[in-house]
Amino acid sequence: MPEIELSAGTIDYEDTGGEGPVLVFLHGVTIDGSVWREVVAGLRDGHRCVCPTLPLGAHRSPMRPDADLSLQGLALLVAEFLERLDLRDVTLVLNDWGGGQLLVPLGRAERVGRLVLTACEAFDNYPPGLPGRLIELAARTPGGLWLTARMLGLRSFRRAPGGWGWMSKRPVPDEVMDRWFGPARASRAIRRDLAKYAVSVPPRRVLLDWAEGLRSFKGPVLVAWAVEDRLMPRDHGPRLVALFEDARLVEIEDSYTLIPEDQPGVLARAIEEFVGETATDGSPA
């Protein structure tokens, strides 16, 4: 897996290469870029798919002790990643973690041509639902993240209702979840990085101001929302669409938050159609 040195530290990423439109996929907390593996499999033939693993708890290399891993800091790290790889006219695809959309209100979306917001945090829904609040509570409790990381090694805890069981309708393969949760179990420094993010969410008024700032994005937007999502309110899909000049909503059945796990084929086709249509309509591809 290639890696790149950024201001916060070393970031791993996957890159299919190729000359097609560039898609950059962002993942959620305690997850890595492999959550997109089946979606990428359906898109790689005609697109360049790039999947960085951000320092959100499943990364392999600890960040520098002074790294800014706040919600805003990580959004700016995404901008730095795009710049360092010289990726342009990117279709930025989010799932679960919503921080990537902050590139717009922070004025750093110059390399983003399209947005795909896939069942992700929005408005003041940071952290999302009971699982998000539990991670925040664990980060504020001495030894809490260590215990949580240990518990995530148990299959019963991974599928518990109200916790990780609300992330996907279908069990994620054990080997994938072992990859996600292994770094935090093994490394105190990784847990330190996760804690820095988990306690960084700003006040509600700041989050809502950032959401209003999304109106400045003029490129095409696809909002793909899971009808049965337990963490991302269903009405956030239409609310997000209403913020943009050129946006469409696709509601996806039979899925929770992790649409890339529950319905990867449906999501890949929706993204492929969206990118193809917006390119045909005159947007550069």
PDB file of C-alpha atoms in Angstrom:
ATOM      1  CA  MET A   1       0.000   0.000   0.000  1.00  0.00           C
ATOM      2  CA  PRO A   2       1.442   3.409  -0.923  1.00  0.00           C
ATOM      3  CA  GLU A   3       1.833   6.072   1.723  1.00  0.00           C
ATOM      4  CA  ILE A   4       2.361   9.806   1.778  1.00  0.00           C
ATOM      5  CA  GLU A   5       3.903  12.102   4.369  1.00  0.00           C
ATOM      6  CA  LEU A   6       1.551  14.922   5.336  1.00  0.00           C
ATOM      7  CA  SER A   7       1.877  17.592   7.996  1.00  0.00           C
ATOM      8  CA  ALA A   8       0.123  15.410  10.580  1.00  0.00           C
ATOM      9  CA  GLY A   9       2.075  12.229   9.781  1.00  0.00           C
ATOM     10  CA  THR A  10       2.161   9.303   7.359  1.00  0.00           C
ATOM     11  CA  ILE A  11      -1.107   8.408   5.607  1.00  0.00           C
ATOM     12  CA  ASP A  12      -1.702   5.082   3.847  1.00  0.00           C
ATOM     13  CA  TYR A  13      -3.889   5.025   0.760  1.00  0.00           C
ATOM     14  CA  GLU A  14      -4.953   2.814  -2.114  1.00  0.00           C
ATOM     15  CA  ASP A  15      -4.940   4.088  -5.695  1.00  0.00           C
ATOM     16  CA  THR A  16      -6.229   2.091  -8.651  1.00  0.00           C
ATOM     17  CA  GLY A  17      -4.583   4.493 -11.112  1.00  0.00           C
ATOM     18  CA  GLY A  18      -5.923   4.981 -14.596  1.00  0.00           C
ATOM     19  CA  GLU A  19      -7.015   7.919 -16.742  1.00  0.00           C
ATOM     20  CA  GLY A  20     -10.714   8.014 -15.816  1.00  0.00           C
ATOM     21  CA  PRO A  21     -12.487  10.522 -13.559  1.00  0.00           C
ATOM     22  CA  VAL A  22     -10.928  10.671 -10.084  1.00  0.00           C
ATOM     23  CA  LEU A  23     -13.023   9.420  -7.180  1.00  0.00           C
ATOM     24  CA  VAL A  24     -11.694   9.931  -3.628  1.00  0.00           C
ATOM     25  CA  PHE A  25     -13.470   7.873  -0.978  1.00  0.00           C
ATOM     26  CA  LEU A  26     -13.497   8.856   2.710  1.00  0.00           C
ATOM     27  CA  HIS A  27     -14.411   6.495   5.555  1.00  0.00           C
ATOM     28  CA  GLY A  28     -15.733   6.752   9.109  1.00  0.00           C
ATOM     29  CA  VAL A  29     -14.387   6.526  12.649  1.00  0.00           C
ATOM     30  CA  THR A  30     -12.627   3.238  13.567  1.00  0.00           C
ATOM     31  CA  ILE A  31     -12.849   2.211   9.884  1.00  0.00           C
ATOM     32  CA  ASP A  32     -10.291   2.367   7.080  1.00  0.00           C
ATOM     33  CA  GLY A  33     -10.442   2.720   3.317  1.00  0.00           C
ATOM     34  CA  SER A  34     -11.232  -0.984   2.859  1.00  0.00           C
ATOM     35  CA  VAL A  35     -14.897  -0.234   3.598  1.00  0.00           C
ATOM     36  CA  TRP A  36     -15.028   0.852  -0.063  1.00  0.00           C
ATOM     37  CA  ARG A  37     -13.483  -2.360  -1.467  1.00  0.00           C
ATOM     38  CA  GLU A  38     -16.643  -3.664  -3.193  1.00  0.00           C
ATOM     39  CA  VAL A  39     -17.717  -0.247  -4.470  1.00  0.00           C
ATOM     40  CA  VAL A  40     -14.247   0.301  -5.924  1.00  0.00           C
ATOM     41  CA  ALA A  41     -14.387  -3.139  -7.551  1.00  0.00           C
ATOM     42  CA  GLY A  42     -17.436  -1.976  -9.472  1.00  0.00           C
ATOM     43  CA  LEU A  43     -15.925   1.347 -10.527  1.00  0.00           C
ATOM     44  CA  ARG A  44     -12.221   0.824 -11.068  1.00  0.00           C
ATOM     45  CA  ASP A  45     -12.423  -0.102 -14.750  1.00  0.00           C
ATOM     46  CA  GLY A  46     -13.604   3.361 -15.768  1.00  0.00           C
ATOM     47  CA  HIS A  47     -12.408   5.532 -12.888  1.00  0.00           C
ATOM     48  CA  ARG A  48      -9.333   6.268 -10.826  1.00  0.00           C
ATOM     49  CA  CYS A  49     -10.338   5.345  -7.268  1.00  0.00           C
ATOM     50  CA  VAL A  50      -8.292   6.672  -4.348  1.00  0.00           C
ATOM     51  CA  CYS A  51      -8.998   5.532  -0.784  1.00  0.00           C
ATOM     52  CA  PRO A  52      -6.936   7.181   1.973  1.00  0.00           C
ATOM     53  CA  THR A  53      -6.990   5.834   5.525  1.00  0.00           C
ATOM     54  CA  LEU A  54      -7.413   8.878   7.732  1.00  0.00           C
ATOM     55  CA  PRO A  55      -6.264   8.992  11.378  1.00  0.00           C
ATOM     56  CA  LEU A  56      -9.688   8.073  12.753  1.00  0.00           C
ATOM     57  CA  GLY A  57      -8.664   5.034  14.786  1.00  0.00           C
ATOM     58  CA  ALA A  58      -7.987   2.341  12.164  1.00  0.00           C
ATOM     59  CA  HIS A  59      -4.748   3.870  10.832  1.00  0.00           C
ATOM     60  CA  ARG A  60      -1.478   1.942  11.143  1.00  0.00           C
ATOM     61  CA  SER A  61       1.003   4.774  11.732  1.00  0.00           C
ATOM     62  CA  PRO A  62       0.438   7.143  14.680  1.00  0.00           C
ATOM     63  CA  MET A  63       0.318  10.817  13.861  1.00  0.00           C
ATOM     64  CA  ARG A  64       2.753  13.346  15.277  1.00  0.00           C
ATOM     65  CA  PRO A  65       1.951  14.219  18.911  1.00  0.00           C
ATOM     66  CA  ASP A  66       1.214  17.841  17.996  1.00  0.00           C
ATOM     67  CA  ALA A  67      -0.987  17.003  14.971  1.00  0.00           C
ATOM     68  CA  ASP A  68      -4.328  18.788  14.740  1.00  0.00           C
ATOM     69  CA  LEU A  69      -6.792  15.895  14.592  1.00  0.00           C
ATOM     70  CA  SER A  70      -9.904  17.919  15.320  1.00  0.00           C
ATOM     71  CA  LEU A  71     -12.888  17.794  12.991  1.00  0.00           C
ATOM     72  CA  GLN A  72     -11.613  20.892  11.206  1.00  0.00           C
ATOM     73  CA  GLY A  73      -8.006  19.699  11.295  1.00  0.00           C
ATOM     74  CA  LEU A  74      -8.884  16.417   9.596  1.00  0.00           C
ATOM     75  CA  ALA A  75     -10.899  18.201   6.928  1.00  0.00           C
ATOM     76  CA  LEU A  76      -7.859  20.336   6.155  1.00  0.00           C
ATOM     77  CA  LEU A  77      -5.762  17.147   6.085  1.00  0.00           C
ATOM     78  CA  VAL A  78      -8.032  15.860   3.306  1.00  0.00           C
ATOM     79  CA  ALA A  79      -7.364  19.094   1.380  1.00  0.00           C
ATOM     80  CA  GLU A  80      -3.629  18.590   1.905  1.00  0.00           C
ATOM     81  CA  PHE A  81      -3.895  14.996   0.656  1.00  0.00           C
ATOM     82  CA  LEU A  82      -5.630  16.110  -2.564  1.00  0.00           C
ATOM     83  CA  GLU A  83      -3.011  18.802  -3.092  1.00  0.00           C
ATOM     84  CA  ARG A  84      -0.005  16.562  -2.477  1.00  0.00           C
ATOM     85  CA  LEU A  85      -1.263  13.969  -4.961  1.00  0.00           C
ATOM     86  CA  ASP A  86      -2.245  16.790  -7.344  1.00  0.00           C
ATOM     87  CA  LEU A  87      -5.766  15.397  -7.713  1.00  0.00           C
ATOM     88  CA  ARG A  88      -8.094  17.730  -9.599  1.00  0.00           C
ATOM     89  CA  ASP A  89     -11.801  17.826 -10.405  1.00  0.00           C
ATOM     90  CA  VAL A  90     -12.254  15.150  -7.767  1.00  0.00           C
ATOM     91  CA  THR A  91     -15.539  13.458  -6.988  1.00  0.00           C
ATOM     92  CA  LEU A  92     -15.314  13.389  -3.188  1.00  0.00           C
ATOM     93  CA  VAL A  93     -17.327  10.503  -1.732  1.00  0.00           C
ATOM     94  CA  LEU A  94     -18.201  10.458   1.978  1.00  0.00           C
ATOM     95  CA  ASN A  95     -19.746   7.789   4.180  1.00  0.00           C
ATOM     96  CA  ASP A  96     -20.365   7.852   7.939  1.00  0.00           C
ATOM     97  CA  TRP A  97     -17.796  10.566   8.771  1.00  0.00           C
ATOM     98  CA  GLY A  98     -19.021  13.921   7.505  1.00  0.00           C
ATOM     99  CA  GLY A  99     -15.879  15.975   7.966  1.00  0.00           C
ATOM    100  CA  GLY A 100     -14.886  15.952   4.298  1.00  0.00           C
ATOM    101  CA  GLN A 101     -17.774  18.278   3.426  1.00  0.00           C
ATOM    102  CA  LEU A 102     -16.159  20.977   5.582  1.00  0.00           C
ATOM    103  CA  LEU A 103     -13.751  21.649   2.708  1.00  0.00           C
ATOM    104  CA  VAL A 104     -16.570  23.771   1.268  1.00  0.00           C
ATOM    105  CA  PRO A 105     -17.258  26.159   4.183  1.00  0.00           C
ATOM    106  CA  LEU A 106     -13.524  26.259   4.989  1.00  0.00           C
ATOM    107  CA  GLY A 107     -12.792  27.486   1.452  1.00  0.00           C
ATOM    108  CA  ARG A 108     -10.622  24.492   0.483  1.00  0.00           C
ATOM    109  CA  ALA A 109     -12.811  22.761  -2.108  1.00  0.00           C
ATOM    110  CA  GLU A 110     -10.974  24.096  -5.147  1.00  0.00           C
ATOM    111  CA  ARG A 111      -9.966  20.561  -6.200  1.00  0.00           C
ATOM    112  CA  VAL A 112     -13.459  19.099  -5.697  1.00  0.00           C
ATOM    113  CA  GLY A 113     -15.691  19.003  -8.770  1.00  0.00           C
ATOM    114  CA  ARG A 114     -18.507  16.863  -7.326  1.00  0.00           C
ATOM    115  CA  LEU A 115     -19.713  15.684  -3.948  1.00  0.00           C
ATOM    116  CA  VAL A 116     -21.288  12.340  -3.068  1.00  0.00           C
ATOM    117  CA  LEU A 117     -22.708  12.426   0.461  1.00  0.00           C
ATOM    118  CA  THR A 118     -23.501   8.854   1.424  1.00  0.00           C
ATOM    119  CA  ALA A 119     -25.324   8.392   4.751  1.00  0.00           C
ATOM    120  CA  CYS A 120     -22.926  10.655   6.628  1.00  0.00           C
ATOM    121  CA  GLU A 121     -22.838  13.095   9.506  1.00  0.00           C
ATOM    122  CA  ALA A 122     -24.481  16.396   8.655  1.00  0.00           C
ATOM    123  CA  PHE A 123     -25.850  19.516  10.315  1.00  0.00           C
ATOM    124  CA  ASP A 124     -25.433  19.019  14.092  1.00  0.00           C
ATOM    125  CA  ASN A 125     -25.382  15.203  14.014  1.00  0.00           C
ATOM    126  CA  TYR A 126     -21.773  14.929  15.246  1.00  0.00           C
ATOM    127  CA  PRO A 127     -21.077  12.365  16.672  1.00  0.00           C
ATOM    128  CA  PRO A 128     -23.944  10.324  15.223  1.00  0.00           C
ATOM    129  CA  GLY A 129     -26.296   8.315  17.382  1.00  0.00           C
ATOM    130  CA  LEU A 130     -25.521   6.063  20.308  1.00  0.00           C
ATOM    131  CA  PRO A 131     -22.352   4.508  18.770  1.00  0.00           C
ATOM    132  CA  GLY A 132     -20.858   7.954  18.216  1.00  0.00           C
ATOM    133  CA  ARG A 133     -21.697   9.109  21.721  1.00  0.00           C
ATOM    134  CA  LEU A 134     -20.217   5.936  23.188  1.00  0.00           C
ATOM    135  CA  ILE A 135     -16.914   6.570  21.398  1.00  0.00           C
ATOM    136  CA  GLU A 136     -16.887  10.146  22.684  1.00  0.00           C
ATOM    137  CA  LEU A 137     -17.640   8.978  26.224  1.00  0.00           C
ATOM    138  CA  ALA A 138     -14.901   6.345  26.005  1.00  0.00           C
ATOM    139  CA  ALA A 139     -12.426   8.990  24.820  1.00  0.00           C
ATOM    140  CA  ARG A 140     -13.211  11.154  27.844  1.00  0.00           C
ATOM    141  CA  THR A 141     -12.923   8.254  30.326  1.00  0.00           C
ATOM    142  CA  PRO A 142      -9.477   7.030  31.452  1.00  0.00           C
ATOM    143  CA  GLY A 143      -8.952   3.621  29.860  1.00  0.00           C
ATOM    144  CA  GLY A 144     -12.244   3.899  27.986  1.00  0.00           C
ATOM    145  CA  LEU A 145     -10.866   3.550  24.481  1.00  0.00           C
ATOM    146  CA  TRP A 146      -8.624   0.671  25.547  1.00  0.00           C
ATOM    147  CA  LEU A 147     -11.674  -1.184  26.884  1.00  0.00           C
ATOM    148  CA  THR A 148     -13.764  -0.337  23.813  1.00  0.00           C
ATOM    149  CA  ALA A 149     -11.012  -1.590  21.502  1.00  0.00           C
ATOM    150  CA  ARG A 150     -10.862  -4.850  23.469  1.00  0.00           C
ATOM    151  CA  MET A 151     -14.639  -5.259  23.310  1.00  0.00           C
ATOM    152  CA  LEU A 152     -14.628  -4.706  19.556  1.00  0.00           C
ATOM    153  CA  GLY A 153     -12.588  -7.878  19.280  1.00  0.00           C
ATOM    154  CA  LEU A 154     -15.709  -9.827  20.339  1.00  0.00           C
ATOM    155  CA  ARG A 155     -18.200 -10.811  17.643  1.00  0.00           C
ATOM    156  CA  SER A 156     -21.152 -10.389  20.016  1.00  0.00           C
ATOM    157  CA  PHE A 157     -20.152  -6.785  20.774  1.00  0.00           C
ATOM    158  CA  ARG A 158     -19.634  -6.024  17.095  1.00  0.00           C
ATOM    159  CA  ARG A 159     -23.228  -6.981  16.295  1.00  0.00           C
ATOM    160  CA  ALA A 160     -24.834  -5.578  19.459  1.00  0.00           C
ATOM    161  CA  PRO A 161     -28.002  -3.531  18.841  1.00  0.00           C
ATOM    162  CA  GLY A 162     -27.477   0.123  19.638  1.00  0.00           C
ATOM    163  CA  GLY A 163     -23.754  -0.138  18.965  1.00  0.00           C
ATOM    164  CA  TRP A 164     -21.866  -1.465  15.968  1.00  0.00           C
ATOM    165  CA  GLY A 165     -24.890  -3.597  15.096  1.00  0.00           C
ATOM    166  CA  TRP A 166     -26.565  -0.409  13.880  1.00  0.00           C
ATOM    167  CA  MET A 167     -23.793   0.376  11.422  1.00  0.00           C
ATOM    168  CA  SER A 168     -24.656  -2.346   8.908  1.00  0.00           C
ATOM    169  CA  LYS A 169     -27.616  -4.665   8.422  1.00  0.00           C
ATOM    170  CA  ARG A 170     -25.345  -7.513   7.402  1.00  0.00           C
ATOM    171  CA  PRO A 171     -22.287  -8.661   9.345  1.00  0.00           C
ATOM    172  CA  VAL A 172     -19.039  -7.220   8.012  1.00  0.00           C
ATOM    173  CA  PRO A 173     -16.554 -10.090   7.447  1.00  0.00           C
ATOM    174  CA  ASP A 174     -14.493 -10.806  10.566  1.00  0.00           C
ATOM    175  CA  GLU A 175     -11.213 -10.355   8.726  1.00  0.00           C
ATOM    176  CA  VAL A 176     -12.268  -6.861   7.635  1.00  0.00           C
ATOM    177  CA  MET A 177     -13.334  -5.848  11.136  1.00  0.00           C
ATOM    178  CA  ASP A 178     -10.129  -7.309  12.573  1.00  0.00           C
ATOM    179  CA  ARG A 179      -8.250  -4.998  10.220  1.00  0.00           C
ATOM    180  CA  TRP A 180     -10.355  -2.020  11.317  1.00  0.00           C
ATOM    181  CA  PHE A 181     -10.124  -2.549  15.054  1.00  0.00           C
ATOM    182  CA  GLY A 182      -6.639  -4.068  15.315  1.00  0.00           C
ATOM    183  CA  PRO A 183      -4.598  -0.830  15.353  1.00  0.00           C
ATOM    184  CA  ALA A 184      -6.493   0.665  18.303  1.00  0.00           C
ATOM    185  CA  ARG A 185      -6.209  -2.588  20.242  1.00  0.00           C
ATOM    186  CA  ALA A 186      -2.480  -2.774  19.653  1.00  0.00           C
ATOM    187  CA  SER A 187      -1.310   0.838  19.934  1.00  0.00           C
ATOM    188  CA  ARG A 188      -1.758   3.411  22.674  1.00  0.00           C
ATOM    189  CA  ALA A 189      -0.648   6.112  20.215  1.00  0.00           C
ATOM    190  CA  ILE A 190      -3.454   5.168  17.804  1.00  0.00           C
ATOM    191  CA  ARG A 191      -5.947   5.428  20.665  1.00  0.00           C
ATOM    192  CA  ARG A 192      -4.452   8.835  21.502  1.00  0.00           C
ATOM    193  CA  ASP A 193      -5.090   9.981  17.919  1.00  0.00           C
ATOM    194  CA  LEU A 194      -8.665   8.698  18.035  1.00  0.00           C
ATOM    195  CA  ALA A 195      -9.279  10.441  21.360  1.00  0.00           C
ATOM    196  CA  LYS A 196      -8.048  13.756  19.980  1.00  0.00           C
ATOM    197  CA  TYR A 197     -10.671  13.575  17.262  1.00  0.00           C
ATOM    198  CA  ALA A 198     -13.487  12.175  19.417  1.00  0.00           C
ATOM    199  CA  VAL A 199     -13.440  15.082  21.869  1.00  0.00           C
ATOM    200  CA  SER A 200     -13.011  17.786  19.212  1.00  0.00           C
ATOM    201  CA  VAL A 201     -16.578  18.328  17.992  1.00  0.00           C
ATOM    202  CA  PRO A 202     -17.380  22.064  18.201  1.00  0.00           C
ATOM    203  CA  PRO A 203     -20.622  23.562  19.555  1.00  0.00           C
ATOM    204  CA  ARG A 204     -23.891  23.066  17.705  1.00  0.00           C
ATOM    205  CA  ARG A 205     -23.991  26.644  16.408  1.00  0.00           C
ATOM    206  CA  VAL A 206     -20.595  26.157  14.712  1.00  0.00           C
ATOM    207  CA  LEU A 207     -21.734  22.903  13.087  1.00  0.00           C
ATOM    208  CA  LEU A 208     -24.891  24.549  11.762  1.00  0.00           C
ATOM    209  CA  ASP A 209     -22.912  27.526  10.445  1.00  0.00           C
ATOM    210  CA  TRP A 210     -20.659  25.108   8.565  1.00  0.00           C
ATOM    211  CA  ALA A 211     -23.728  23.364   7.136  1.00  0.00           C
ATOM    212  CA  GLU A 212     -25.033  26.699   5.847  1.00  0.00           C
ATOM    213  CA  GLY A 213     -21.639  27.265   4.242  1.00  0.00           C
ATOM    214  CA  LEU A 214     -22.261  24.275   1.969  1.00  0.00           C
ATOM    215  CA  ARG A 215     -24.479  26.559  -0.132  1.00  0.00           C
ATOM    216  CA  SER A 216     -21.344  28.030  -1.708  1.00  0.00           C
ATOM    217  CA  PHE A 217     -20.568  24.763  -3.535  1.00  0.00           C
ATOM    218  CA  LYS A 218     -21.665  25.106  -7.170  1.00  0.00           C
ATOM    219  CA  GLY A 219     -20.742  21.648  -8.487  1.00  0.00           C
ATOM    220  CA  PRO A 220     -23.098  18.673  -8.843  1.00  0.00           C
ATOM    221  CA  VAL A 221     -24.009  16.790  -5.661  1.00  0.00           C
ATOM    222  CA  LEU A 222     -25.387  13.296  -5.153  1.00  0.00           C
ATOM    223  CA  VAL A 223     -26.974  12.565  -1.781  1.00  0.00           C
ATOM    224  CA  ALA A 224     -27.321   8.797  -1.260  1.00  0.00           C
ATOM    225  CA  TRP A 225     -29.234   8.002   1.923  1.00  0.00           C
ATOM    226  CA  ALA A 226     -30.185   4.717   3.551  1.00  0.00           C
ATOM    227  CA  VAL A 227     -33.925   4.458   4.149  1.00  0.00           C
ATOM    228  CA  GLU A 228     -33.475   2.342   7.293  1.00  0.00           C
ATOM    229  CA  ASP A 229     -30.480   4.199   8.742  1.00  0.00           C
ATOM    230  CA  ARG A 230     -30.431   4.229  12.557  1.00  0.00           C
ATOM    231  CA  LEU A 231     -27.744   6.915  12.916  1.00  0.00           C
ATOM    232  CA  MET A 232     -28.243   9.458  10.129  1.00  0.00           C
ATOM    233  CA  PRO A 233     -31.805  10.879  10.205  1.00  0.00           C
ATOM    234  CA  ARG A 234     -33.716  10.221   7.011  1.00  0.00           C
ATOM    235  CA  ASP A 235     -34.779  13.863   6.706  1.00  0.00           C
ATOM    236  CA  HIS A 236     -31.121  14.904   6.483  1.00  0.00           C
ATOM    237  CA  GLY A 237     -31.041  13.613   2.914  1.00  0.00           C
ATOM    238  CA  PRO A 238     -33.629  16.093   1.573  1.00  0.00           C
ATOM    239  CA  ARG A 239     -32.250  18.834   3.835  1.00  0.00           C
ATOM    240  CA  LEU A 240     -28.812  18.415   2.306  1.00  0.00           C
ATOM    241  CA  VAL A 241     -30.206  18.464  -1.231  1.00  0.00           C
ATOM    242  CA  ALA A 242     -31.911  21.768  -0.453  1.00  0.00           C
ATOM    243  CA  LEU A 243     -28.569  23.405   0.361  1.00  0.00           C
ATOM    244  CA  PHE A 244     -27.124  23.006  -3.135  1.00  0.00           C
ATOM    245  CA  GLU A 245     -27.954  24.474  -6.526  1.00  0.00           C
ATOM    246  CA  ASP A 246     -27.432  21.174  -8.381  1.00  0.00           C
ATOM    247  CA  ALA A 247     -28.225  18.195  -6.176  1.00  0.00           C
ATOM    248  CA  ARG A 248     -30.195  14.990  -6.401  1.00  0.00           C
ATOM    249  CA  LEU A 249     -31.334  12.462  -3.783  1.00  0.00           C
ATOM    250  CA  VAL A 250     -31.156   8.701  -4.120  1.00  0.00           C
ATOM    251  CA  GLU A 251     -32.687   6.698  -1.276  1.00  0.00           C
ATOM    252  CA  ILE A 252     -31.263   3.208  -0.867  1.00  0.00           C
ATOM    253  CA  GLU A 253     -33.344   0.376   0.518  1.00  0.00           C
ATOM    254  CA  ASP A 254     -32.239  -2.495   2.755  1.00  0.00           C
ATOM    255  CA  SER A 255     -29.224  -0.744   4.270  1.00  0.00           C
ATOM    256  CA  TYR A 256     -28.010   0.959   7.399  1.00  0.00           C
ATOM    257  CA  THR A 257     -25.252   3.587   7.536  1.00  0.00           C
ATOM    258  CA  LEU A 258     -22.546   1.499   5.887  1.00  0.00           C
ATOM    259  CA  ILE A 259     -24.106   1.441   2.437  1.00  0.00           C
ATOM    260  CA  PRO A 260     -20.707   0.371   0.967  1.00  0.00           C
ATOM    261  CA  GLU A 261     -21.094  -2.836   2.997  1.00  0.00           C
ATOM    262  CA  ASP A 262     -24.849  -3.407   2.711  1.00  0.00           C
ATOM    263  CA  GLN A 263     -25.505  -2.282  -0.881  1.00  0.00           C
ATOM    264  CA  PRO A 264     -22.169  -1.776  -2.667  1.00  0.00           C
ATOM    265  CA  GLY A 265     -23.491  -2.643  -6.121  1.00  0.00           C
ATOM    266  CA  VAL A 266     -26.419  -0.229  -5.879  1.00  0.00           C
ATOM    267  CA  LEU A 267     -24.140   2.539  -4.625  1.00  0.00           C
ATOM    268  CA  ALA A 268     -21.488   1.915  -7.294  1.00  0.00           C
ATOM    269  CA  ARG A 269     -24.099   2.145 -10.055  1.00  0.00           C
ATOM    270  CA  ALA A 270     -25.534   5.350  -8.588  1.00  0.00           C
ATOM    271  CA  ILE A 271     -22.073   6.935  -8.449  1.00  0.00           C
ATOM    272  CA  GLU A 272     -21.183   5.776 -11.963  1.00  0.00           C
ATOM    273  CA  GLU A 273     -24.428   7.201 -13.369  1.00  0.00           C
ATOM    274  CA  PHE A 274     -23.993  10.474 -11.460  1.00  0.00           C
ATOM    275  CA  VAL A 275     -20.410  11.050 -12.620  1.00  0.00           C
ATOM    276  CA  GLY A 276     -21.256  10.067 -16.195  1.00  0.00           C
ATOM    277  CA  GLU A 277     -24.287  12.342 -16.386  1.00  0.00           C
ATOM    278  CA  THR A 278     -22.599  15.362 -14.851  1.00  0.00           C
ATOM    279  CA  ALA A 279     -19.665  14.970 -17.229  1.00  0.00           C
ATOM    280  CA  THR A 280     -22.080  14.776 -20.180  1.00  0.00           C
ATOM    281  CA  ASP A 281     -23.898  17.850 -18.936  1.00  0.00           C
ATOM    282  CA  GLY A 282     -20.762  19.884 -19.378  1.00  0.00           C
ATOM    283  CA  SER A 283     -18.863  19.419 -16.130  1.00  0.00           C
ATOM    284  CA  PRO A 284     -15.249  18.340 -16.712  1.00  0.00           C
ATOM    285  CA  ALA A 285     -14.585  14.652 -16.022  1.00  0.00           C
TER     286      ALA A 285
END
